[in-house]
Amino acid sequence: MSQDSAAGRSSAGDSSSPTDVGDDGARPHPNRGIVMAAVFIATFMTSVEVTIVTTALPTIISELHGLSLQSWIMSAYLLTTAITTPIYGKLADSLGRKRIFQFGVVLFTVGSLLSGLSPSIGMMIGFRALQGIGAGAVMPLTFTIIADYYSFAERARIIAFNNTAWGLSALIGPLLGGFLVDALSWHWVFFVNVPLGAAVLVLVAWGYKEKRQPAHGLRPDWAGIWWLTLCLVCLLLAVQDLDVRPLVSGALFVVAVVAALMLVRVERRSADPLIAPAMFARPTFTVQIVTATILSGVLIGYQTYVPMWLQSLYHRPPTIAGLVVTPSSIMWLTGSFFVGGLISRFVPKRIAVVFIAVLLVGYGALAVAPAGFPVWAFYVFAAVNGTGMGIVISMNTVLTQHLVDPSMVGSATGIFTLGRSLGPTLMAGIYGAVLNVAIRVQLRGQQAVGAGVDFGQVNTVISSSGGAGSSVDRAVVDPILLNSFHALFGVVVVILVVALLINVFDPNKKVIR
């Protein structure tokens, strides 16, 4: 799509969009409620997979004797999801949404069944990878189908409703996972997806009538697929061992950068590129992708390390500490319902700048919080965090689809979903490395003055709700942990500043309609 065409779609007086199938009102989609039910179930199914499996991990590792490979139970799923997401986005534009969505649901459901039947850790990892290949199609296409079925004006509200599936998965997943492991066995945390996947397939087969014809036949961009895969594999492997094998991680990172440069080169020359450079013709589109990627990375830091902070320094049990995430999930859902009204009245950069600035203040407070920081303040910040994230990331979702040509909506959504997956995956590795390095540096200083505290003792404090009843010298360990959390959230502040500046310099100064 040309820049002139794209610019015309953002003019204040233009309320139509060629991507908005429902805008003309002359041919509303039949069975739209049935399809949206399928989308909601599919969103819940793929999002709950992460939270429900995390609860069962200790039991799975114990029964399959897989401690040395335990990290790959999650990494295999996330890796294949990230790699395949943009590929499926392109295929959805070329071959149609319905068949690619059904293919992804089948792979995810079969992968879930086989994961539950796995007799060994190796087979478990392989079937988790198969699950991820299926999720790579399901996750972006839920948003793409919403874009096909609803107008730009309606889309923010529908995405807000669909976001309730993410919120429910965050709240229900850990509880359901614990119940299934205790009442039945760990196998059922995977089996529970089978009836959900079957329900989605039935609803889609019954209700989804795809009106938009595929743009063209399949012409795979094998060079683009190869360089994208190499880039993502090396990048994700690099963060896995960032603090353990830094030289290996550094080498993998270099390979990832080279692969990324080669990807850009081949896509510019390709007649039918996997990731069309034309999508990035408008800077505002790129801003949406980068902002969502950064904020998703920020969010995983909050969800992981604020509960850990409450456990280790405030002696809160894991269940109670985990509740600090709940206000964030609730306010995410609440905030996302305001997106439609906001983007119809304000320039996107102004919305993003305001809420990112608020987040920056909140995370800045965590980066310097004293030992006596009140517990209630964490919950207040959780609500603010969820509101800001819900509004900005939901806005990013809507605008990503609106700012491209109709033939590229699937690809654009795939790239957006890739960013939302990559952000948490990459930043989780970076946060872990920052925390470990900060602890080790302080321990060396303590050992130099004869404190006698080692890394294992600090780990005990983190993993046992504050090390209650242990012989660890809390007068030494607590300041080390507090300073390490400060370092971690200091990194969060830095990347939020980057997100803020990116939006400040977005050249678009008009309300997008």
XYZ file of C-alpha atoms in Angstrom:
513
model
C 0.000 0.000 0.000
C 1.337 3.435 -0.858
C 1.982 6.048 1.749
C -0.517 8.360 0.083
C -3.236 5.761 0.429
C -2.294 5.062 4.016
C -2.220 8.739 4.834
C -5.695 9.167 3.470
C -7.008 6.608 5.924
C -5.909 8.692 8.875
C -7.573 11.916 7.814
C -9.999 13.305 10.344
C -12.905 13.241 7.952
C -12.477 9.711 6.613
C -14.422 7.219 8.696
C -14.136 4.258 6.365
C -11.500 1.625 5.923
C -11.155 -1.097 3.317
C -10.188 -3.523 6.044
C -13.458 -2.982 7.847
C -15.775 -5.513 6.294
C -18.678 -4.513 8.482
C -18.420 -0.780 7.748
C -20.772 -0.653 4.823
C -23.537 -2.372 6.769
C -24.916 -3.887 3.529
C -23.660 -7.420 4.039
C -23.281 -8.261 7.731
C -21.557 -11.535 8.530
C -23.907 -14.414 9.302
C -23.283 -16.470 12.439
C -20.940 -13.810 13.813
C -21.764 -14.783 17.398
C -20.807 -18.406 16.727
C -17.466 -17.411 15.256
C -16.738 -15.035 18.125
C -17.476 -17.841 20.591
C -14.870 -19.938 18.770
C -12.397 -17.033 18.897
C -12.990 -16.554 22.631
C -12.501 -20.253 23.412
C -9.384 -20.420 21.220
C -7.907 -17.360 22.930
C -8.586 -18.847 26.355
C -7.210 -22.233 25.313
C -3.860 -20.924 24.102
C -3.403 -18.352 26.889
C -4.318 -20.662 29.772
C -1.786 -23.171 28.476
C 1.099 -21.170 29.948
C -0.376 -20.596 33.422
C -1.852 -24.064 33.865
C 1.336 -25.910 32.854
C 3.510 -23.732 35.097
C 1.550 -24.988 38.118
C 2.145 -28.622 37.153
C 5.851 -28.265 36.268
C 7.292 -29.563 39.577
C 5.193 -32.731 39.340
C 5.995 -33.258 35.647
C 9.719 -32.828 36.269
C 9.620 -35.252 39.188
C 7.689 -38.023 37.410
C 9.579 -37.768 34.099
C 12.992 -37.278 35.777
C 13.643 -34.209 33.681
C 15.228 -31.640 35.973
C 18.148 -30.965 33.629
C 15.770 -30.235 30.715
C 12.897 -28.668 32.642
C 13.302 -25.193 31.125
C 12.622 -26.627 27.663
C 9.089 -27.669 28.609
C 8.143 -23.990 28.370
C 10.872 -22.836 25.980
C 9.973 -25.351 23.239
C 6.383 -24.098 23.228
C 7.358 -20.416 23.199
C 10.090 -20.912 20.586
C 7.931 -22.648 17.981
C 5.057 -20.236 18.648
C 7.311 -17.246 17.997
C 8.868 -18.719 14.852
C 5.614 -19.761 13.187
C 3.427 -16.751 14.050
C 4.528 -14.450 11.172
C 4.544 -17.400 8.758
C 0.921 -18.204 9.530
C 0.005 -14.532 9.232
C 1.322 -14.549 5.684
C -0.373 -17.862 4.883
C -3.703 -16.507 6.174
C -3.491 -13.649 3.674
C -2.543 -16.046 0.863
C -4.693 -19.122 1.546
C -7.513 -17.723 3.661
C -8.150 -17.444 7.401
C -10.407 -20.448 7.921
C -8.185 -23.272 6.735
C -5.073 -21.905 8.480
C -6.993 -21.345 11.722
C -8.419 -24.877 11.606
C -4.978 -26.305 10.863
C -3.521 -24.502 13.871
C -6.326 -25.658 16.189
C -5.827 -29.279 15.065
C -2.073 -29.132 15.666
C -2.529 -27.485 19.073
C -5.151 -30.034 20.148
C -3.151 -33.039 18.959
C -0.023 -31.606 20.586
C -1.933 -31.205 23.853
C -3.163 -34.808 23.745
C 0.285 -36.194 22.967
C 1.927 -34.014 25.644
C -0.443 -35.521 28.201
C 0.492 -39.018 27.027
C 4.258 -38.374 27.039
C 6.246 -41.142 28.786
C 9.552 -39.239 28.789
C 10.857 -35.696 29.076
C 12.239 -35.810 25.522
C 8.879 -36.701 24.018
C 7.199 -34.098 26.214
C 9.475 -31.380 24.813
C 8.824 -32.538 21.246
C 5.049 -32.528 21.664
C 5.178 -29.159 23.416
C 6.950 -27.860 20.307
C 4.068 -29.270 18.228
C 1.621 -27.434 20.496
C 3.549 -24.229 19.886
C 3.389 -24.704 16.121
C -0.395 -24.855 16.446
C -0.565 -21.881 18.811
C 1.474 -19.879 16.299
C -1.546 -19.995 13.982
C -4.321 -19.649 16.559
C -3.005 -16.624 18.469
C -2.670 -14.093 15.619
C -5.677 -15.330 13.662
C -8.068 -14.684 16.532
C -7.263 -10.978 16.132
C -7.323 -11.209 12.332
C -10.800 -12.760 12.351
C -12.000 -9.948 14.621
C -10.599 -7.452 12.113
C -12.501 -9.176 9.301
C -15.789 -9.309 11.178
C -15.919 -5.876 12.811
C -15.446 -2.292 11.689
C -12.647 -0.111 12.975
C -15.112 1.692 15.245
C -16.351 -1.597 16.758
C -13.038 -3.422 16.913
C -11.646 -1.953 20.135
C -14.776 -3.009 22.040
C -14.671 -6.557 20.657
C -10.966 -6.903 21.405
C -11.733 -5.743 24.943
C -14.323 -8.515 25.275
C -11.883 -11.035 23.856
C -9.262 -9.849 26.326
C -11.442 -11.248 29.090
C -10.233 -14.672 27.919
C -6.666 -13.612 28.759
C -7.816 -12.292 32.119
C -9.718 -15.475 32.916
C -6.707 -17.590 31.991
C -4.488 -15.601 34.361
C -6.975 -16.035 37.208
C -8.227 -19.567 36.543
C -5.093 -21.208 35.145
C -3.060 -21.610 38.354
C -6.126 -22.729 40.349
C -7.260 -25.177 37.684
C -3.751 -26.533 37.251
C -3.378 -27.133 40.982
C -6.790 -28.818 41.180
C -6.110 -31.141 38.225
C -2.708 -32.181 39.570
C -4.079 -32.834 43.067
C -7.394 -34.481 42.082
C -6.336 -36.364 38.936
C -2.769 -36.169 37.591
C -0.466 -33.809 35.696
C -1.588 -35.431 32.427
C -4.921 -33.613 32.704
C -3.398 -30.139 32.460
C -2.888 -31.085 28.794
C -5.980 -33.239 28.273
C -8.222 -30.329 29.323
C -7.380 -28.604 26.016
C -8.707 -31.477 23.890
C -12.464 -30.798 24.356
C -11.816 -27.055 24.021
C -10.001 -27.596 20.718
C -12.789 -29.875 19.485
C -15.385 -27.232 20.379
C -13.479 -24.571 18.438
C -13.267 -26.815 15.359
C -17.006 -27.529 15.433
C -17.945 -23.862 15.867
C -15.607 -22.700 13.085
C -16.763 -25.419 10.669
C -20.394 -24.534 11.403
C -20.326 -20.764 11.600
C -17.283 -19.348 9.772
C -18.161 -18.328 6.231
C -15.107 -16.632 4.804
C -16.213 -13.870 2.436
C -12.872 -12.335 1.567
C -11.131 -14.339 -1.103
C -7.424 -15.095 -0.651
C -5.225 -12.535 -2.362
C -3.277 -15.037 -4.440
C -1.902 -18.537 -4.494
C 0.804 -19.844 -2.220
C 4.324 -18.807 -3.190
C 6.491 -19.566 -0.162
C 9.270 -17.134 0.597
C 11.718 -19.849 1.620
C 14.647 -17.465 2.008
C 12.609 -15.214 4.290
C 11.398 -18.195 6.345
C 14.956 -19.486 6.734
C 16.479 -16.185 7.860
C 13.565 -15.418 10.179
C 13.831 -18.863 11.794
C 17.592 -18.598 12.232
C 17.250 -15.119 13.735
C 14.568 -16.096 16.240
C 16.151 -19.411 17.265
C 19.532 -17.780 17.927
C 17.956 -14.822 19.704
C 15.828 -16.972 22.015
C 18.680 -19.403 22.730
C 20.966 -16.457 23.497
C 18.783 -15.232 26.353
C 18.424 -18.734 27.793
C 22.054 -18.844 28.957
C 22.756 -15.134 29.221
C 24.117 -15.258 32.779
C 25.518 -18.815 32.617
C 27.413 -18.830 29.317
C 27.739 -15.195 28.283
C 30.262 -15.873 25.513
C 27.979 -18.432 23.859
C 25.036 -16.064 24.263
C 27.058 -13.253 22.732
C 27.977 -15.372 19.718
C 24.352 -16.431 19.223
C 23.257 -12.816 19.457
C 25.719 -11.835 16.724
C 24.362 -14.602 14.486
C 20.817 -13.385 15.206
C 21.727 -9.824 14.173
C 23.353 -11.033 10.956
C 20.301 -13.186 10.191
C 18.023 -10.191 10.833
C 20.019 -8.059 8.399
C 19.867 -10.807 5.793
C 16.108 -11.095 6.367
C 15.669 -7.384 5.652
C 17.800 -7.714 2.522
C 15.943 -10.693 1.025
C 12.509 -9.289 1.892
C 13.258 -6.081 0.026
C 14.138 -8.118 -3.070
C 11.396 -10.743 -2.841
C 8.431 -10.556 -5.201
C 6.164 -11.986 -2.473
C 7.927 -11.414 0.849
C 7.071 -13.182 4.103
C 7.268 -9.835 5.923
C 6.341 -7.163 3.398
C 8.441 -3.983 3.774
C 5.365 -2.039 2.588
C 3.752 -2.670 5.977
C 6.391 -0.484 7.592
C 5.953 2.413 5.161
C 4.051 4.317 7.842
C 6.182 5.047 10.929
C 3.062 4.915 13.121
C 2.617 1.227 12.251
C 6.168 0.461 13.352
C 5.616 2.445 16.555
C 2.629 0.228 17.436
C 4.656 -2.973 16.972
C 7.666 -1.759 18.946
C 5.543 -0.281 21.757
C 3.559 -3.509 22.237
C 6.778 -5.555 22.218
C 8.408 -3.374 24.877
C 5.337 -3.161 27.121
C 4.813 -6.925 26.929
C 8.416 -7.332 28.080
C 7.796 -4.884 30.929
C 4.684 -6.785 31.963
C 6.482 -10.115 32.400
C 8.913 -8.412 34.784
C 6.053 -7.210 36.939
C 4.192 -10.537 36.876
C 7.294 -12.520 37.813
C 9.269 -10.367 40.215
C 6.728 -8.383 42.233
C 5.279 -11.631 43.678
C 8.843 -12.794 44.303
C 9.542 -9.500 46.108
C 6.561 -10.047 48.411
C 7.545 -13.669 49.076
C 11.195 -13.094 49.823
C 11.147 -9.759 51.659
C 7.640 -9.670 53.164
C 7.331 -13.403 53.972
C 4.065 -13.732 52.067
C 3.117 -17.288 50.972
C 3.163 -17.898 47.195
C -0.639 -17.894 46.832
C -1.050 -14.561 48.635
C 1.929 -13.023 46.857
C 0.529 -14.134 43.512
C -2.668 -12.188 44.168
C -0.737 -8.964 43.595
C -1.110 -9.706 39.878
C -4.924 -9.900 40.102
C -5.666 -6.131 40.170
C -3.503 -5.755 37.080
C -5.504 -8.369 35.153
C -8.836 -6.872 36.213
C -7.855 -3.314 35.328
C -6.351 -4.462 32.021
C -9.794 -5.686 31.028
C -11.473 -2.544 32.372
C -9.030 -0.199 30.669
C -9.313 -1.903 27.296
C -13.025 -0.999 27.113
C -12.077 2.696 26.966
C -9.800 2.319 23.947
C -12.488 2.874 21.315
C -13.513 6.202 22.819
C -9.941 7.350 23.318
C -8.653 6.640 19.804
C -11.708 8.329 18.278
C -10.829 11.584 20.098
C -7.059 11.697 20.582
C -3.910 11.255 18.538
C -2.467 7.789 19.347
C 0.944 9.127 20.376
C -0.664 11.341 23.030
C -2.566 8.403 24.523
C 0.585 6.298 24.615
C 2.811 9.052 26.005
C 0.441 9.814 28.890
C 0.032 6.224 30.016
C 3.661 5.228 29.475
C 4.711 8.268 31.525
C 2.430 7.102 34.362
C 3.937 3.615 34.141
C 7.394 5.152 34.183
C 6.641 6.908 37.474
C 5.311 3.681 38.993
C 8.235 1.513 37.944
C 10.613 4.284 38.965
C 9.135 4.054 42.460
C 9.827 0.293 42.497
C 13.400 0.935 41.389
C 14.071 3.014 44.515
C 11.510 1.567 46.973
C 12.848 1.377 50.549
C 12.699 -1.727 52.729
C 9.540 -0.425 54.430
C 7.613 0.158 51.194
C 3.959 -0.557 52.167
C 2.380 -3.719 50.802
C -0.822 -1.901 49.798
C 1.234 0.274 47.444
C 2.093 -2.802 45.374
C -1.615 -3.463 44.855
C -2.334 0.148 43.931
C 0.483 0.076 41.425
C -0.860 -3.237 40.078
C -4.157 -1.527 39.209
C -2.370 1.421 37.567
C -0.076 -0.955 35.674
C -2.984 -3.007 34.345
C -4.945 0.063 33.261
C -2.040 1.570 31.345
C -1.037 -1.709 29.714
C -4.613 -2.582 28.781
C -5.243 0.747 27.089
C -1.958 1.090 25.210
C -1.558 -2.520 24.040
C -5.223 -2.772 22.992
C -4.765 0.456 21.037
C -1.619 -1.002 19.441
C -3.629 -4.061 18.360
C -6.395 -2.069 16.691
C -4.077 0.365 14.903
C -1.702 -2.340 13.680
C -4.534 -3.878 11.672
C -5.986 -0.551 10.550
C -2.792 0.993 9.204
C -2.086 -1.603 6.513
C -3.665 -2.608 3.249
C -6.482 -5.195 3.591
C -4.327 -7.803 1.856
C -1.765 -7.526 4.657
C -3.979 -7.657 7.764
C -3.047 -11.281 8.514
C 0.660 -10.605 8.091
C 0.478 -7.435 10.180
C -1.337 -9.254 12.979
C 1.241 -12.035 12.818
C 4.090 -9.548 13.233
C 2.249 -7.864 16.094
C 1.673 -11.191 17.849
C 5.312 -12.125 17.293
C 6.339 -8.924 19.070
C 4.019 -9.652 21.986
C 5.539 -13.137 22.288
C 9.141 -12.056 21.826
C 8.979 -9.227 24.360
C 8.248 -11.421 27.401
C 10.481 -14.272 26.203
C 13.540 -12.092 25.657
C 13.042 -9.884 28.689
C 12.490 -12.872 30.995
C 16.021 -14.010 30.180
C 17.434 -10.518 30.591
C 15.675 -9.955 33.927
C 16.926 -13.286 35.238
C 20.472 -12.418 34.214
C 20.275 -8.951 35.803
C 18.944 -10.362 39.083
C 21.564 -13.115 39.260
C 24.447 -10.810 38.383
C 23.313 -8.199 40.902
C 23.123 -10.838 43.647
C 26.525 -12.329 42.813
C 28.251 -8.935 42.680
C 26.907 -8.017 46.122
C 27.783 -11.436 47.520
C 31.389 -10.988 46.474
C 31.460 -7.735 48.391
C 29.898 -9.355 51.469
C 32.255 -12.312 51.352
C 35.187 -9.921 51.167
C 34.234 -8.615 54.607
C 33.590 -12.094 55.997
C 29.774 -12.179 55.882
C 29.780 -15.843 54.819
C 26.521 -15.802 52.790
C 26.505 -17.700 49.487
C 24.241 -17.767 46.433
C 22.498 -20.960 47.567
C 21.364 -19.305 50.785
C 19.967 -16.336 48.883
C 18.148 -18.771 46.602
C 16.681 -20.456 49.700
C 15.222 -17.150 50.849
C 13.620 -16.591 47.436
C 12.221 -20.105 47.072
C 10.889 -20.614 50.609
C 8.700 -17.557 51.202
C 11.397 -15.508 52.796
C 13.389 -18.346 54.247
C 11.222 -18.420 57.356
C 12.697 -20.710 59.943
C 16.053 -20.998 58.166
C 19.438 -20.033 59.551
C 20.110 -17.471 56.827
C 21.299 -14.102 58.123
C 18.445 -11.887 56.968
C 20.295 -8.721 57.954
C 22.756 -9.548 55.167
C 20.449 -11.174 52.611
C 17.536 -8.722 52.653
C 19.557 -5.688 51.484
C 21.128 -7.838 48.747
C 17.711 -8.877 47.477
C 16.278 -5.371 47.706
C 19.197 -3.895 45.763
C 18.865 -6.657 43.153
C 15.167 -5.900 42.677
C 16.099 -2.232 42.345
C 18.571 -3.123 39.578
C 15.979 -5.214 37.766
C 13.310 -2.519 37.835
C 15.959 0.016 36.900
C 16.279 -1.918 33.632
C 12.485 -1.717 33.264
C 12.661 2.063 33.676
C 15.271 2.297 30.916
C 13.202 0.353 28.394
C 10.086 2.348 29.312
C 12.034 5.532 28.539
C 12.799 4.020 25.122
C 9.088 3.298 24.569
C 8.194 6.833 25.631
C 10.698 8.430 23.231
C 9.571 6.223 20.346
C 6.016 7.502 20.781
C 7.073 11.114 21.325
C 8.821 11.062 17.942
C 5.954 9.358 16.100
C 5.365 11.829 13.222
C 1.604 11.227 13.065
C -0.272 14.212 14.515
C -3.823 13.316 13.503
C -6.625 11.266 15.013
C -6.760 7.987 13.078
C -10.245 7.066 11.846
